[in-house]
PDB file of C-alpha atoms in Angstrom:
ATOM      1  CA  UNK N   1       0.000   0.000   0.000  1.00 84.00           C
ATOM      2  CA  UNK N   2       2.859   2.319   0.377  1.00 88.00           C
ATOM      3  CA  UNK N   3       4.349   1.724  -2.095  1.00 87.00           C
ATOM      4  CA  UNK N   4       1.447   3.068  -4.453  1.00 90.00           C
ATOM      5  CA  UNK N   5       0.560   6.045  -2.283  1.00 88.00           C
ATOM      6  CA  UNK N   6       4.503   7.020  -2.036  1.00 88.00           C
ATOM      7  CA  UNK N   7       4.407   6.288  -6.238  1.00 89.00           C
ATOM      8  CA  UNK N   8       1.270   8.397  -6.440  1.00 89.00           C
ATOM      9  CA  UNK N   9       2.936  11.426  -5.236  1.00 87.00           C
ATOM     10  CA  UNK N  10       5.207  11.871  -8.543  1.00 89.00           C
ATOM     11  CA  UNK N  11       2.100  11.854 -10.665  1.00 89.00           C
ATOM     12  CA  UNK N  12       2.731  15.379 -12.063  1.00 87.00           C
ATOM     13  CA  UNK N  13      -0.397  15.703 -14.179  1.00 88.00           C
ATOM     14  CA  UNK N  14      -4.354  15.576 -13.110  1.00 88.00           C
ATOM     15  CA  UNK N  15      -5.555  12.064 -13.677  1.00 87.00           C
ATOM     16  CA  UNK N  16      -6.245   8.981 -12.389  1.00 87.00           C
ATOM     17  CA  UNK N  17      -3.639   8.228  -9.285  1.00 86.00           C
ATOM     18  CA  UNK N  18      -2.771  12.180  -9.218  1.00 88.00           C
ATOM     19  CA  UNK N  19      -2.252  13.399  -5.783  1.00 87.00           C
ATOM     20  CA  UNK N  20      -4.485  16.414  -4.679  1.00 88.00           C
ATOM     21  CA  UNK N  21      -3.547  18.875  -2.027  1.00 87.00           C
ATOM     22  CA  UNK N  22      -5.578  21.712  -0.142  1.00 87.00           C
ATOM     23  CA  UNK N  23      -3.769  24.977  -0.516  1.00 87.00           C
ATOM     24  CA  UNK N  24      -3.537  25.349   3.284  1.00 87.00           C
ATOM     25  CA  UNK N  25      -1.053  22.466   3.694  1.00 86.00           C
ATOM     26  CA  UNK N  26       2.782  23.721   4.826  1.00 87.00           C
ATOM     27  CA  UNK N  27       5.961  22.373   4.679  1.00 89.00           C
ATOM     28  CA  UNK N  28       6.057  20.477   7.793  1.00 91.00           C
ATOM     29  CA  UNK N  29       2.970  18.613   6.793  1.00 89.00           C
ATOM     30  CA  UNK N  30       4.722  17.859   3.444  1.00 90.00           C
ATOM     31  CA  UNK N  31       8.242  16.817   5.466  1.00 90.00           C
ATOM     32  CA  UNK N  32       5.751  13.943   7.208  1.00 91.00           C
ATOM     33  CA  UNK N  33       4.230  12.309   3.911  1.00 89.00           C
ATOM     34  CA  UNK N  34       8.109  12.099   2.270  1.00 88.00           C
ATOM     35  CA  UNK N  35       9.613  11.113   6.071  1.00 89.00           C
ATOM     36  CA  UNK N  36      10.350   8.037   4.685  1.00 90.00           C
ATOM     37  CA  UNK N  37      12.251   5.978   2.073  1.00 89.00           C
ATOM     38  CA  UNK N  38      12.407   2.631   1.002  1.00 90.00           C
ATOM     39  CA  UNK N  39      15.425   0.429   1.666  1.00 91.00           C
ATOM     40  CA  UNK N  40      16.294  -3.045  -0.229  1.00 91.00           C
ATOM     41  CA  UNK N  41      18.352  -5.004   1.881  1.00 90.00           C
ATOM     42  CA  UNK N  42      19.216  -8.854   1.061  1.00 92.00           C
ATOM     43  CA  UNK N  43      18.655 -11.437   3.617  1.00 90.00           C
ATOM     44  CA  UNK N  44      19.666 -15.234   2.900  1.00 90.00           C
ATOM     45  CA  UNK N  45      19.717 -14.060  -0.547  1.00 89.00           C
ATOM     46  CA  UNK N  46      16.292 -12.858  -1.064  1.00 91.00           C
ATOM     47  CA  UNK N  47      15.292  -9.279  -0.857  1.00 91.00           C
ATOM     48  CA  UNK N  48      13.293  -7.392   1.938  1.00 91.00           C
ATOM     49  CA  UNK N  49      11.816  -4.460   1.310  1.00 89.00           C
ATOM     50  CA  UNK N  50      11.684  -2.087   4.726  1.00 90.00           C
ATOM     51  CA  UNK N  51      10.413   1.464   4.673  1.00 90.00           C
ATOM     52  CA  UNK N  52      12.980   3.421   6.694  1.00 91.00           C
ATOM     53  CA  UNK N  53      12.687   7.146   8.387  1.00 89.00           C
ATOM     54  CA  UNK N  54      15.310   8.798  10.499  1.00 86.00           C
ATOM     55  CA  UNK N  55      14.530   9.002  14.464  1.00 87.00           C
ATOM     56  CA  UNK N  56      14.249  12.598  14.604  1.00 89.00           C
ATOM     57  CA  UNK N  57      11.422  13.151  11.666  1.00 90.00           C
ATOM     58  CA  UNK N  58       7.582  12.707  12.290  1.00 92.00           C
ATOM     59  CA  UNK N  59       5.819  10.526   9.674  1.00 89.00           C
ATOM     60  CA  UNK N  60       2.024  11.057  10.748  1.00 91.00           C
ATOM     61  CA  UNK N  61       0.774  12.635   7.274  1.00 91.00           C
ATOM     62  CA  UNK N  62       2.088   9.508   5.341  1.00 91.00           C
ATOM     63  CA  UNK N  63       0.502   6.506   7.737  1.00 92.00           C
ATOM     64  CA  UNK N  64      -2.725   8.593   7.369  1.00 91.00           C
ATOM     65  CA  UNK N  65      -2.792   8.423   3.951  1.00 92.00           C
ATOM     66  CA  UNK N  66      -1.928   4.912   4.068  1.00 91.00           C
ATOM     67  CA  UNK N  67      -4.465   3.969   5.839  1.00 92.00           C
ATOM     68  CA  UNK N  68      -6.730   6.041   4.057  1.00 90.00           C
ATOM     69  CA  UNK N  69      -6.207   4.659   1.089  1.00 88.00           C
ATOM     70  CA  UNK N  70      -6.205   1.223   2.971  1.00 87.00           C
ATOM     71  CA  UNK N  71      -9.864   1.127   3.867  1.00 86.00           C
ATOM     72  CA  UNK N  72     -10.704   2.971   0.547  1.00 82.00           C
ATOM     73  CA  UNK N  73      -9.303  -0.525  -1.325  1.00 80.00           C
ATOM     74  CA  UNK N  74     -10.706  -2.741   1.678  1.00 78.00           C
ATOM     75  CA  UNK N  75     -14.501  -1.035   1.622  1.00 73.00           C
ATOM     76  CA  UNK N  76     -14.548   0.196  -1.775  1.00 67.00           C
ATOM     77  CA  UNK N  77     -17.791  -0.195  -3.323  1.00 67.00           C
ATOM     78  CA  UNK N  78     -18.100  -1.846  -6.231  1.00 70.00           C
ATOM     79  CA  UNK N  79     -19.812   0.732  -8.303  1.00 69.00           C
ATOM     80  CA  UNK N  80     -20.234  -1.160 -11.574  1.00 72.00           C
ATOM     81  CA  UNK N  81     -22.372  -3.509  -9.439  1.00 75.00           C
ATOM     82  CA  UNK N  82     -24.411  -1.086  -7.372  1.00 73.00           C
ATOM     83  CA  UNK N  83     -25.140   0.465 -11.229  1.00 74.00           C
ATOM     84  CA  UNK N  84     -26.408  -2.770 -12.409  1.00 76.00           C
ATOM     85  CA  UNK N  85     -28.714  -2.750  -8.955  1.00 77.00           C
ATOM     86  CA  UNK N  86     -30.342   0.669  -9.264  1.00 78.00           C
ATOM     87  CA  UNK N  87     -30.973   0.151 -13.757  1.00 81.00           C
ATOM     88  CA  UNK N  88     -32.553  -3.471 -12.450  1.00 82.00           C
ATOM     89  CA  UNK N  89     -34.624  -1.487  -9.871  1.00 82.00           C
ATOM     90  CA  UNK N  90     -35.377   1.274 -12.299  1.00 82.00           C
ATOM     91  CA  UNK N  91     -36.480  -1.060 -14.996  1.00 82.00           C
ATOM     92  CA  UNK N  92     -38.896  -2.857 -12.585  1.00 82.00           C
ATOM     93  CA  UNK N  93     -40.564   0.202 -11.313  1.00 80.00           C
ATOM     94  CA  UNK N  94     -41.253   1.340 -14.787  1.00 77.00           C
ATOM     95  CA  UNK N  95     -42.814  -2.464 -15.972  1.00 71.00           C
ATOM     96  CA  UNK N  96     -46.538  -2.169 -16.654  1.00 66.00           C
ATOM     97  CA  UNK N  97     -48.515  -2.772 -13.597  1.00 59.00           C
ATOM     98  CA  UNK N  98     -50.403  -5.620 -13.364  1.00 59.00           C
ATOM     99  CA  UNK N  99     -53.863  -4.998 -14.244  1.00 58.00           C
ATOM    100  CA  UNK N 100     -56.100  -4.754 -11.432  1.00 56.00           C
ATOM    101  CA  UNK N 101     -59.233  -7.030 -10.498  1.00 59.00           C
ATOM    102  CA  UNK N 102     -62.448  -5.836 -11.447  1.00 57.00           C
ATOM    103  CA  UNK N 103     -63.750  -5.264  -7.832  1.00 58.00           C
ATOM    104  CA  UNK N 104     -60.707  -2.856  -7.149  1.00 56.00           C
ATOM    105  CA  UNK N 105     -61.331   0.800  -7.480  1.00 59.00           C
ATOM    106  CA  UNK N 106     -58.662   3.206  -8.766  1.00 57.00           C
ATOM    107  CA  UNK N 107     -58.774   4.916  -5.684  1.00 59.00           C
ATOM    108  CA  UNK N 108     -57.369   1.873  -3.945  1.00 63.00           C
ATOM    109  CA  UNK N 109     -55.131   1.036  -6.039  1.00 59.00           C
ATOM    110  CA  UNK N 110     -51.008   3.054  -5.626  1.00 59.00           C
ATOM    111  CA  UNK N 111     -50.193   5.476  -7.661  1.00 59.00           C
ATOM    112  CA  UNK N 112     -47.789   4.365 -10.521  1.00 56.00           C
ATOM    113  CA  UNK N 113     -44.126   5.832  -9.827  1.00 54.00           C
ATOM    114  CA  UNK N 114     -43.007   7.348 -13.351  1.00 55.00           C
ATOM    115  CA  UNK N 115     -39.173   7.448 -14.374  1.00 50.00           C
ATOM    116  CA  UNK N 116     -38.502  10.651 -16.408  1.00 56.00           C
ATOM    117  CA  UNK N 117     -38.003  10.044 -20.086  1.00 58.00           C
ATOM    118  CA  UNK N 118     -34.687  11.685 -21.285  1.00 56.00           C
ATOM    119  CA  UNK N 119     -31.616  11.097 -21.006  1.00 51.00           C
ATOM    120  CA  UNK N 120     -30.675   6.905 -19.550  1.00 53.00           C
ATOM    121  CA  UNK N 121     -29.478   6.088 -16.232  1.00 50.00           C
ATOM    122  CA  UNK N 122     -26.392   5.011 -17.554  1.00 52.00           C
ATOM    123  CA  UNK N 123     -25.413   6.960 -20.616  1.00 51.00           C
ATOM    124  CA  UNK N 124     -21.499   5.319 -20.723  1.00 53.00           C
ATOM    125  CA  UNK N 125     -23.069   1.862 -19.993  1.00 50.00           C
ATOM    126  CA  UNK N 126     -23.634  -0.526 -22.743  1.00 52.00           C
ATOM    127  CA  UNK N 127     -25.642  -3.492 -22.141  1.00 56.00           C
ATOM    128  CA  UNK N 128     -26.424  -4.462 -18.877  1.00 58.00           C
ATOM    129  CA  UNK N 129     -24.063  -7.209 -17.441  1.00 62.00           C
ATOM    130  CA  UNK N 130     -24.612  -9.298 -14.508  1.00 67.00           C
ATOM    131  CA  UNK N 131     -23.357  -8.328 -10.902  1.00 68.00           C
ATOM    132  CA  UNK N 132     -19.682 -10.259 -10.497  1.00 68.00           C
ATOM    133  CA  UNK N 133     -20.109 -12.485  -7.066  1.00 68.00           C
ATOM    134  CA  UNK N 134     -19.717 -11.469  -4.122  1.00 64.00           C
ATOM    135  CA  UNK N 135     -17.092 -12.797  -1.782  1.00 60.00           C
ATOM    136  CA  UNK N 136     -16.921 -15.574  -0.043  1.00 58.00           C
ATOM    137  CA  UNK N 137     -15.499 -14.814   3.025  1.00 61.00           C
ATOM    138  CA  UNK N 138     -16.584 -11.386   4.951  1.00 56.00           C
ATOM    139  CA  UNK N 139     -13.811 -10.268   7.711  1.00 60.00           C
ATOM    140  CA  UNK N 140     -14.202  -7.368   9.652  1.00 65.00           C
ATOM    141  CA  UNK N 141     -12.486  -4.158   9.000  1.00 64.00           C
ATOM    142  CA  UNK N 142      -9.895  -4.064  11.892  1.00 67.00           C
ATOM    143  CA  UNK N 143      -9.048  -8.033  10.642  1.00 70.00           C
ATOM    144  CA  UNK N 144      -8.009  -6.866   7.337  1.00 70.00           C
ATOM    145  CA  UNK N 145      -6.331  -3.684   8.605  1.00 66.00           C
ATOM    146  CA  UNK N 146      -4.450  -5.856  11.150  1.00 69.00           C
ATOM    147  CA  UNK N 147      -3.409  -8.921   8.705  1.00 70.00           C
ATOM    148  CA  UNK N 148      -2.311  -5.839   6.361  1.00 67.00           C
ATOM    149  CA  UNK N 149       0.249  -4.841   9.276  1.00 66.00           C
ATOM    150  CA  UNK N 150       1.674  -7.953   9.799  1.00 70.00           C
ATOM    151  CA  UNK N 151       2.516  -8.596   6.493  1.00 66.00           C
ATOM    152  CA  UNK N 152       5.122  -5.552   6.529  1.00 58.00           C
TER     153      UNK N 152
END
């Protein structure tokens, strides 16, 4: 995760990955999120990645950012699917009612909801494609976040 956050920050132009900064931020704020570098050191001949900072420098900008992005990757939702969900919905509510029994009045029957004509839900969106599965395994938030430390 680091690694792409610390990578992120060389993205000089706007895009996807480009790193986005409120005008109020000063230097010391910008000395935390580049507090650290990464080291390659060889152990048994494989290589170990650490991320090392010097004693004296504060690093709190950076692991917030981590982490941020973090639990943006662990509870991201998956928008293609939620998409699919509310043009399923949309398509249902605008199906013809059935038609009603001849002992029902049309003051007892609900009011058909109308979906404005214009432009679609989903103007980008080609044909509709079925939700990907969902996991199998749900772990909590703090699981994932911890497992995430330990591999470092």
């Amino acid at each position: 995760m680091k690694d792409i956050v610390v990578g992120r920050l060389g993205i000089d132009a706007p895009g996807p990955g480009y790193c986005h900064f409120p005008l109020g931020r000063g230097n010391e704020w910008f000395d935390q999120l580049t507090a650290e570098r990464k080291v390659v050191r060889y152990e048994k001949g494989r290589a170990k990645i650490d991320w090392v900072k010097d004693a004296e420098k504060r690093n709190e900008a950076l692991d917030c950012r981590v982490y941020a992005f973090a639990a943006l990757r662990l509870e991201s939702p998956d928008w293609q699917r939620e998409g699919y969900a509310l043009k399923k919905r949309a398509e249902a509510e605008a199906a013809p009612a059935a038609v009603p029994a001849a002992d029902e009045s049309a003051a007892e029957r609900p009011a058909a909801r109308k979906i404005p004509a214009g432009r679609p839900l989903f103007p980008a969106a080609g044909k509709a494609q079925p939700p990907p599965a969902a996991p199998q395994k749900q772990t909590s938030v703090l699981a994932r976040l911890s497992a995430l430390r330990r591999r470092r």
